[in-house]
Short mmCIF file of C-alpha atoms in Angstrom, two decimals:
data_model
loop_
_atom_site.label_atom_id
_atom_site.label_comp_id
_atom_site.label_asym_id
_atom_site.label_seq_id
_atom_site.Cartn_x
_atom_site.Cartn_y
_atom_site.Cartn_z
CA MET A 1 19.81 7.46 -30.62
CA THR A 2 20.10 6.45 -26.98
CA MET A 3 18.67 7.52 -23.64
CA ARG A 4 19.55 7.04 -19.99
CA ALA A 5 17.51 4.47 -18.11
CA ILE A 6 17.61 2.40 -14.95
CA GLN A 7 17.39 -1.32 -15.67
CA TYR A 8 17.98 -4.70 -14.08
CA ASP A 9 18.63 -8.04 -15.74
CA ARG A 10 17.97 -10.37 -12.81
CA PHE A 11 15.84 -10.37 -9.68
CA GLY A 12 17.60 -9.30 -6.53
CA ASP A 13 18.35 -6.55 -4.02
CA TYR A 14 18.75 -2.84 -4.72
CA ASP A 15 22.21 -3.40 -6.19
CA VAL A 16 20.82 -5.06 -9.32
CA LEU A 17 19.58 -1.64 -10.44
CA HIS A 18 22.02 0.05 -12.79
CA LEU A 19 22.11 3.13 -14.99
CA THR A 20 22.56 2.33 -18.66
CA ASP A 21 22.40 3.87 -22.12
CA THR A 22 19.69 2.09 -24.04
CA PRO A 23 18.04 2.75 -27.41
CA LYS A 24 15.48 5.54 -27.32
CA PRO A 25 12.09 3.88 -27.93
CA ALA A 26 10.17 4.58 -31.11
CA PRO A 27 6.36 4.74 -31.01
CA HIS A 28 4.33 2.62 -33.38
CA GLY A 29 0.77 1.43 -33.80
CA GLY A 30 -0.83 4.47 -32.17
CA GLN A 31 1.67 4.75 -29.32
CA VAL A 32 2.87 8.08 -27.88
CA LEU A 33 6.49 9.01 -27.09
CA VAL A 34 6.80 10.93 -23.82
CA ARG A 35 9.87 12.76 -22.54
CA LEU A 36 9.74 12.16 -18.79
CA THR A 37 10.69 14.85 -16.27
CA VAL A 38 9.78 13.33 -12.88
CA ALA A 39 9.11 9.70 -11.99
CA GLY A 40 7.72 8.21 -8.81
CA THR A 41 8.90 5.28 -6.72
CA HIS A 42 6.42 2.74 -5.42
CA PRO A 43 6.59 -0.27 -3.07
CA LEU A 44 5.42 -2.35 -6.03
CA ASP A 45 8.71 -1.57 -7.80
CA ASN A 46 10.46 -3.29 -4.90
CA THR A 47 8.10 -6.28 -5.01
CA VAL A 48 8.69 -6.76 -8.74
CA ARG A 49 12.48 -6.40 -8.51
CA SER A 50 12.63 -8.84 -5.61
CA GLY A 51 11.01 -11.54 -7.74
CA GLU A 52 7.92 -11.88 -5.58
CA LEU A 53 5.36 -11.85 -8.40
CA PRO A 54 4.14 -15.11 -10.01
CA PRO A 55 6.19 -16.54 -12.89
CA GLY A 56 5.35 -15.09 -16.29
CA VAL A 57 3.92 -11.82 -14.95
CA VAL A 58 7.11 -9.80 -15.49
CA LYS A 59 8.42 -9.06 -19.00
CA PRO A 60 11.70 -10.70 -20.11
CA PHE A 61 14.86 -8.97 -18.88
CA PRO A 62 16.17 -6.34 -19.04
CA LEU A 63 13.39 -4.41 -17.31
CA THR A 64 13.09 -0.69 -16.65
CA PRO A 65 11.15 -0.14 -13.38
CA GLY A 66 8.65 2.60 -12.62
CA SER A 67 4.87 2.65 -12.84
CA VAL A 68 4.20 6.39 -12.63
CA GLY A 69 5.70 9.55 -14.06
CA VAL A 70 5.07 12.96 -15.56
CA GLY A 71 6.48 14.50 -18.73
CA THR A 72 5.72 16.05 -22.12
CA VAL A 73 4.55 14.52 -25.36
CA GLU A 74 7.42 14.47 -27.87
CA ASP A 75 5.85 12.35 -30.63
CA PRO A 76 2.05 12.16 -30.40
CA GLY A 77 1.62 9.76 -33.32
CA ASP A 78 -2.07 9.65 -34.20
CA SER A 79 -3.17 10.07 -30.56
CA GLY A 80 -4.74 13.49 -31.04
CA LEU A 81 -2.48 14.96 -28.35
CA ALA A 82 -0.37 17.95 -29.33
CA ALA A 83 3.41 17.79 -29.09
CA GLY A 84 4.46 19.53 -25.87
CA THR A 85 1.33 18.51 -23.93
CA ARG A 86 2.16 17.83 -20.28
CA VAL A 87 0.91 14.40 -19.26
CA MET A 88 0.97 11.92 -16.41
CA ILE A 89 0.92 8.14 -16.66
CA SER A 90 -2.60 7.04 -15.71
CA GLY A 91 -2.99 3.30 -16.06
CA GLY A 92 -1.04 0.47 -17.62
CA ARG A 93 1.36 -2.02 -16.07
CA TYR A 94 4.59 -0.16 -16.70
CA GLY A 95 7.59 -1.50 -14.83
CA ILE A 96 6.00 -4.97 -14.82
CA ASP A 97 5.02 -6.29 -18.25
CA ALA A 98 6.35 -3.24 -20.11
CA ASP A 99 9.36 -1.00 -19.54
CA GLY A 100 8.57 1.74 -17.06
CA THR A 101 9.21 5.35 -16.16
CA TRP A 102 12.72 5.29 -14.69
CA ALA A 103 14.05 6.48 -18.03
CA GLU A 104 14.29 9.66 -20.06
CA TYR A 105 11.63 8.46 -22.53
CA ILE A 106 8.73 6.04 -22.56
CA VAL A 107 6.27 4.88 -25.20
CA THR A 108 2.72 4.45 -23.95
CA ASP A 109 -0.78 3.81 -25.18
CA ARG A 110 -2.83 6.98 -25.55
CA SER A 111 -5.34 5.53 -23.10
CA HIS A 112 -2.69 5.55 -20.37
CA LEU A 113 -1.98 9.29 -20.57
CA LEU A 114 -3.85 12.07 -18.83
CA PRO A 115 -3.13 15.74 -19.60
CA VAL A 116 -1.86 17.71 -16.58
CA ILE A 117 -3.51 21.07 -16.00
CA ASN A 118 -1.26 24.15 -15.97
CA GLU A 119 -1.97 24.93 -12.32
CA VAL A 120 -0.18 21.73 -11.20
CA ASP A 121 3.58 21.50 -11.73
CA ASP A 122 5.42 18.31 -12.65
CA THR A 123 6.67 17.59 -9.12
CA ALA A 124 3.20 17.98 -7.59
CA ALA A 125 1.65 15.78 -10.28
CA ALA A 126 4.31 13.11 -9.73
CA ALA A 127 3.82 13.29 -5.96
CA LEU A 128 0.09 12.85 -6.47
CA SER A 129 0.56 9.68 -8.49
CA ALA A 130 3.61 8.17 -6.73
CA GLY A 131 2.43 5.39 -4.49
CA ALA A 132 -1.09 5.89 -5.87
CA GLY A 133 -2.33 6.69 -2.38
CA TYR A 134 -4.79 9.43 -3.35
CA LEU A 135 -6.18 7.47 -6.28
CA THR A 136 -6.46 4.35 -4.15
CA ALA A 137 -8.18 6.17 -1.30
CA TYR A 138 -10.70 7.85 -3.57
CA LEU A 139 -11.64 4.63 -5.38
CA ALA A 140 -11.65 2.55 -2.20
CA LEU A 141 -13.94 4.96 -0.36
CA THR A 142 -16.34 5.76 -3.20
CA GLU A 143 -16.46 2.45 -5.08
CA LEU A 144 -15.75 -0.28 -2.50
CA ALA A 145 -16.52 0.94 1.00
CA GLY A 146 -19.78 2.78 0.29
CA PHE A 147 -18.45 5.73 2.26
CA GLU A 148 -20.92 8.43 3.30
CA ALA A 149 -20.22 11.92 4.61
CA GLY A 150 -20.04 11.98 8.39
CA GLN A 151 -18.43 8.57 8.72
CA ARG A 152 -15.14 7.92 10.51
CA VAL A 153 -12.05 6.70 8.63
CA LEU A 154 -8.75 5.14 9.70
CA ALA A 155 -5.82 5.11 7.25
CA PRO A 156 -2.76 3.77 9.11
CA GLY A 157 0.77 4.86 8.22
CA SER A 158 1.16 8.63 8.52
CA GLY A 159 4.25 8.76 6.29
CA GLY A 160 2.93 6.53 3.53
CA ALA A 161 0.96 7.16 0.38
CA VAL A 162 -2.24 5.47 1.57
CA GLY A 163 -2.02 6.97 5.06
CA GLN A 164 -1.59 10.53 3.81
CA GLY A 165 -3.88 10.16 0.81
CA GLY A 166 -6.50 8.38 2.90
CA VAL A 167 -6.69 11.14 5.50
CA GLU A 168 -6.90 13.95 2.95
CA ILE A 169 -9.41 12.26 0.66
CA ALA A 170 -11.60 11.17 3.58
CA ARG A 171 -11.70 14.75 4.79
CA HIS A 172 -12.48 16.05 1.31
CA LEU A 173 -15.37 13.59 1.03
CA GLY A 174 -16.80 14.73 4.37
CA ALA A 175 -15.48 12.34 7.02
CA SER A 176 -16.27 13.46 10.56
CA VAL A 177 -12.83 12.24 11.62
CA ALA A 178 -9.91 10.86 9.59
CA ILE A 179 -7.18 9.13 11.60
CA THR A 180 -3.72 7.84 10.79
CA THR A 181 -0.97 6.21 12.85
CA ALA A 182 2.74 6.68 13.50
CA THR A 183 5.38 4.24 14.72
CA SER A 184 7.48 6.98 16.33
CA THR A 185 6.82 10.18 18.18
CA ALA A 186 8.84 12.10 15.59
CA LYS A 187 6.56 10.89 12.81
CA ALA A 188 3.50 11.57 14.91
CA GLU A 189 4.67 15.17 15.32
CA LEU A 190 5.23 15.49 11.57
CA GLY A 191 1.72 14.18 10.97
CA ARG A 192 0.16 16.59 13.41
CA ALA A 193 2.11 19.45 11.84
CA ALA A 194 0.57 18.43 8.52
CA GLY A 195 -2.87 18.65 10.13
CA TYR A 196 -3.56 14.93 10.64
CA ASP A 197 -5.23 13.23 13.62
CA VAL A 198 -2.44 10.81 14.56
CA ILE A 199 -2.23 7.88 16.96
CA ASP A 200 1.34 7.58 18.25
CA LEU A 201 1.65 3.81 18.59
CA THR A 202 4.63 4.18 20.92
CA ARG A 203 2.37 5.91 23.45
CA GLU A 204 -1.02 4.25 23.08
CA SER A 205 -2.56 1.26 21.36
CA LEU A 206 -4.51 1.53 18.13
CA LYS A 207 -7.64 0.48 20.02
CA ASP A 208 -7.22 3.17 22.66
CA GLY A 209 -6.32 5.84 20.12
CA VAL A 210 -9.36 5.13 17.96
CA ALA A 211 -11.61 5.11 21.03
CA ARG A 212 -10.18 8.47 22.10
CA LEU A 213 -10.61 10.11 18.72
CA THR A 214 -14.08 8.69 17.99
CA ASP A 215 -15.60 9.02 21.47
CA GLY A 216 -15.62 5.24 21.72
CA LYS A 217 -17.63 4.71 18.51
CA GLY A 218 -14.90 3.10 16.41
CA VAL A 219 -14.30 3.73 12.71
CA ASP A 220 -16.61 2.97 9.83
CA VAL A 221 -13.87 2.41 7.24
CA VAL A 222 -10.25 1.26 7.42
CA LEU A 223 -7.95 1.84 4.44
CA ASP A 224 -5.24 -0.70 5.31
CA GLY A 225 -2.06 -0.07 3.38
CA VAL A 226 0.11 -1.43 6.20
CA ALA A 227 -1.15 -4.93 7.10
CA GLY A 228 0.95 -7.13 9.42
CA PRO A 229 -0.10 -6.61 13.06
CA ILE A 230 -2.16 -3.53 12.14
CA THR A 231 -4.81 -5.53 10.27
CA GLY A 232 -6.10 -7.43 13.28
CA GLN A 233 -5.97 -4.32 15.44
CA ALA A 234 -7.82 -2.29 12.81
CA LEU A 235 -10.58 -4.90 12.57
CA GLY A 236 -10.98 -4.59 16.32
CA ALA A 237 -11.36 -0.81 15.94
CA LEU A 238 -14.26 -1.07 13.48
CA SER A 239 -17.76 -0.03 14.41
CA ARG A 240 -20.60 -2.47 13.75
CA GLY A 241 -21.12 -2.94 10.02
CA GLY A 242 -17.75 -1.34 9.27
CA THR A 243 -15.52 -2.05 6.30
CA LEU A 244 -11.81 -2.80 5.99
CA VAL A 245 -10.22 -2.40 2.57
CA SER A 246 -6.94 -4.33 2.29
CA ILE A 247 -4.61 -2.32 0.06
CA GLY A 248 -0.95 -2.99 0.87
CA TYR A 249 1.42 -4.83 3.16
CA SER A 250 4.33 -2.56 4.10
CA ALA A 251 4.43 -4.14 7.58
CA GLY A 252 4.06 -7.74 6.42
CA MET A 253 1.96 -10.06 4.31
CA HIS A 254 0.52 -12.08 7.20
CA ALA A 255 -1.94 -10.95 9.85
CA ASP A 256 -3.54 -12.46 12.93
CA ILE A 257 -7.19 -11.59 13.40
CA ASN A 258 -9.86 -12.30 15.95
CA VAL A 259 -12.69 -13.79 13.91
CA THR A 260 -15.23 -12.46 16.38
CA ASP A 261 -14.33 -8.99 15.11
CA LEU A 262 -15.68 -10.14 11.75
CA ILE A 263 -18.68 -12.02 13.11
CA TRP A 264 -20.07 -9.85 15.90
CA LYS A 265 -19.39 -6.59 14.10
CA ALA A 266 -20.85 -7.90 10.83
CA ALA A 267 -17.69 -6.53 9.25
CA HIS A 268 -16.99 -6.28 5.52
CA VAL A 269 -13.53 -6.91 4.06
CA HIS A 270 -12.50 -5.98 0.51
CA GLY A 271 -9.27 -6.58 -1.34
CA PHE A 272 -8.16 -3.63 -3.46
CA GLN A 273 -6.55 -3.79 -6.89
CA PHE A 274 -6.73 -1.43 -9.84
CA ALA A 275 -7.97 -4.25 -12.07
CA LEU A 276 -11.35 -3.80 -10.36
CA PHE A 277 -11.82 -0.45 -12.12
CA THR A 278 -12.12 0.65 -15.71
CA GLN A 279 -9.59 2.95 -17.34
CA GLU A 280 -12.36 5.53 -17.56
CA GLN A 281 -12.87 5.38 -13.78
CA ILE A 282 -9.14 5.77 -13.17
CA ASP A 283 -8.78 8.70 -15.58
CA ARG A 284 -11.85 10.45 -14.22
CA THR A 285 -10.59 10.08 -10.66
CA ASN A 286 -7.08 11.26 -11.52
CA ALA A 287 -8.55 14.32 -13.27
CA THR A 288 -10.57 15.06 -10.14
CA LEU A 289 -7.46 14.71 -7.98
CA LEU A 290 -5.42 17.04 -10.20
CA ASP A 291 -8.17 19.63 -9.82
CA LEU A 292 -8.10 19.21 -6.03
CA VAL A 293 -4.32 19.77 -6.05
CA ALA A 294 -4.77 22.90 -8.18
CA ARG A 295 -7.35 24.22 -5.71
CA LYS A 296 -5.07 23.28 -2.78
CA GLU A 297 -7.75 21.07 -1.26
CA ILE A 298 -5.21 18.25 -1.07
CA THR A 299 -1.42 18.61 -0.82
CA PRO A 300 0.71 15.57 -1.76
CA LEU A 301 3.91 15.76 0.28
CA VAL A 302 7.40 15.14 -1.10
CA ASP A 303 10.01 13.64 1.21
CA ARG A 304 12.95 13.70 -1.19
CA VAL A 305 13.83 13.93 -4.89
CA PHE A 306 16.78 11.85 -6.11
CA PRO A 307 18.54 12.14 -9.47
CA LEU A 308 17.90 9.22 -11.83
CA GLU A 309 21.37 7.75 -11.31
CA GLN A 310 20.58 7.34 -7.59
CA ALA A 311 17.49 5.20 -8.19
CA ALA A 312 18.80 2.37 -6.01
CA GLN A 313 19.28 4.79 -3.09
CA ALA A 314 15.82 6.22 -3.71
CA GLN A 315 14.21 2.77 -3.61
CA ARG A 316 16.09 1.85 -0.44
CA HIS A 317 15.02 5.13 1.16
CA LEU A 318 11.38 4.44 0.27
CA ILE A 319 11.41 0.92 1.71
CA GLU A 320 13.81 1.27 4.65
CA GLY A 321 14.24 4.99 5.33
CA GLY A 322 10.81 5.73 6.77
CA PRO A 323 10.09 8.72 4.50
CA PHE A 324 7.34 11.18 5.32
CA GLY A 325 5.92 11.82 1.86
CA ARG A 326 6.74 10.66 -1.63
CA VAL A 327 10.15 9.70 -2.97
CA LEU A 328 10.70 10.89 -6.54
CA LEU A 329 13.29 10.67 -9.32
CA SER A 330 14.32 13.72 -11.32
CA LEU A 331 15.02 13.10 -14.98
#
């Protein structure tokens, strides 16, 4: 029996992605077979496909991309889950050292599945996990940055997963102000319509915008999913004793900084990766986030949903199209 899947058999640009019929996977050794309904795209999918990871990290070709997705359990094996249970991928290195979620079916370890509560539909659950912005923001603030209610947070990139997730999670945790940035007035207006405090970088500098929104105090925490020129500017916007968590690099992998922003502000810098956290921490946080979605305390935004066969267009749109919200694949 076969299934539809997106695969690639060499590193390269978007055009190496192709739709194929491939054998439907069979679970074994305690694995669970999941019929996927919605999958998420992620900048990491682009990094992997481009061949930018160290040699030996990626499984032998062909590879099915996709690190996150939502679906139903078709064959639970001995997992204890009931057939038909709605689940989301929560953990694992799918799309890197194992075939991922851009397919009609996936086999996973039981430990990488989290049941989805009835109050959250598949699209909302996929939007929550795509890009991992909400999960990242929650873990970064609570486990790395030592965030306390009343502090001020900057999460640059109003259209991105970390920018949107960072603002909403910071507010949920009690931030006195949660700021993001936009690289166009149009995106700034979209952010403000979504209820964000936005610095329009075409109209004022990051330094001036932070000063305006914090009454000159600066921010206590930066969740930096953008990098490039933003990193040095964000360090300059920190208050004394502030913390920058380096999460992603959508604007570039290299940054120029003024070391006096580290020294005289006694700044803290952390690098973020999910390997820092246990599977229990990740599952517990994802369960908390699903509950927040159900209670409408956070609202993951969807920019566009593409059919599976348009995965290459979806990935290009995520990386080059400047989406405002998550880019998903319908299966």
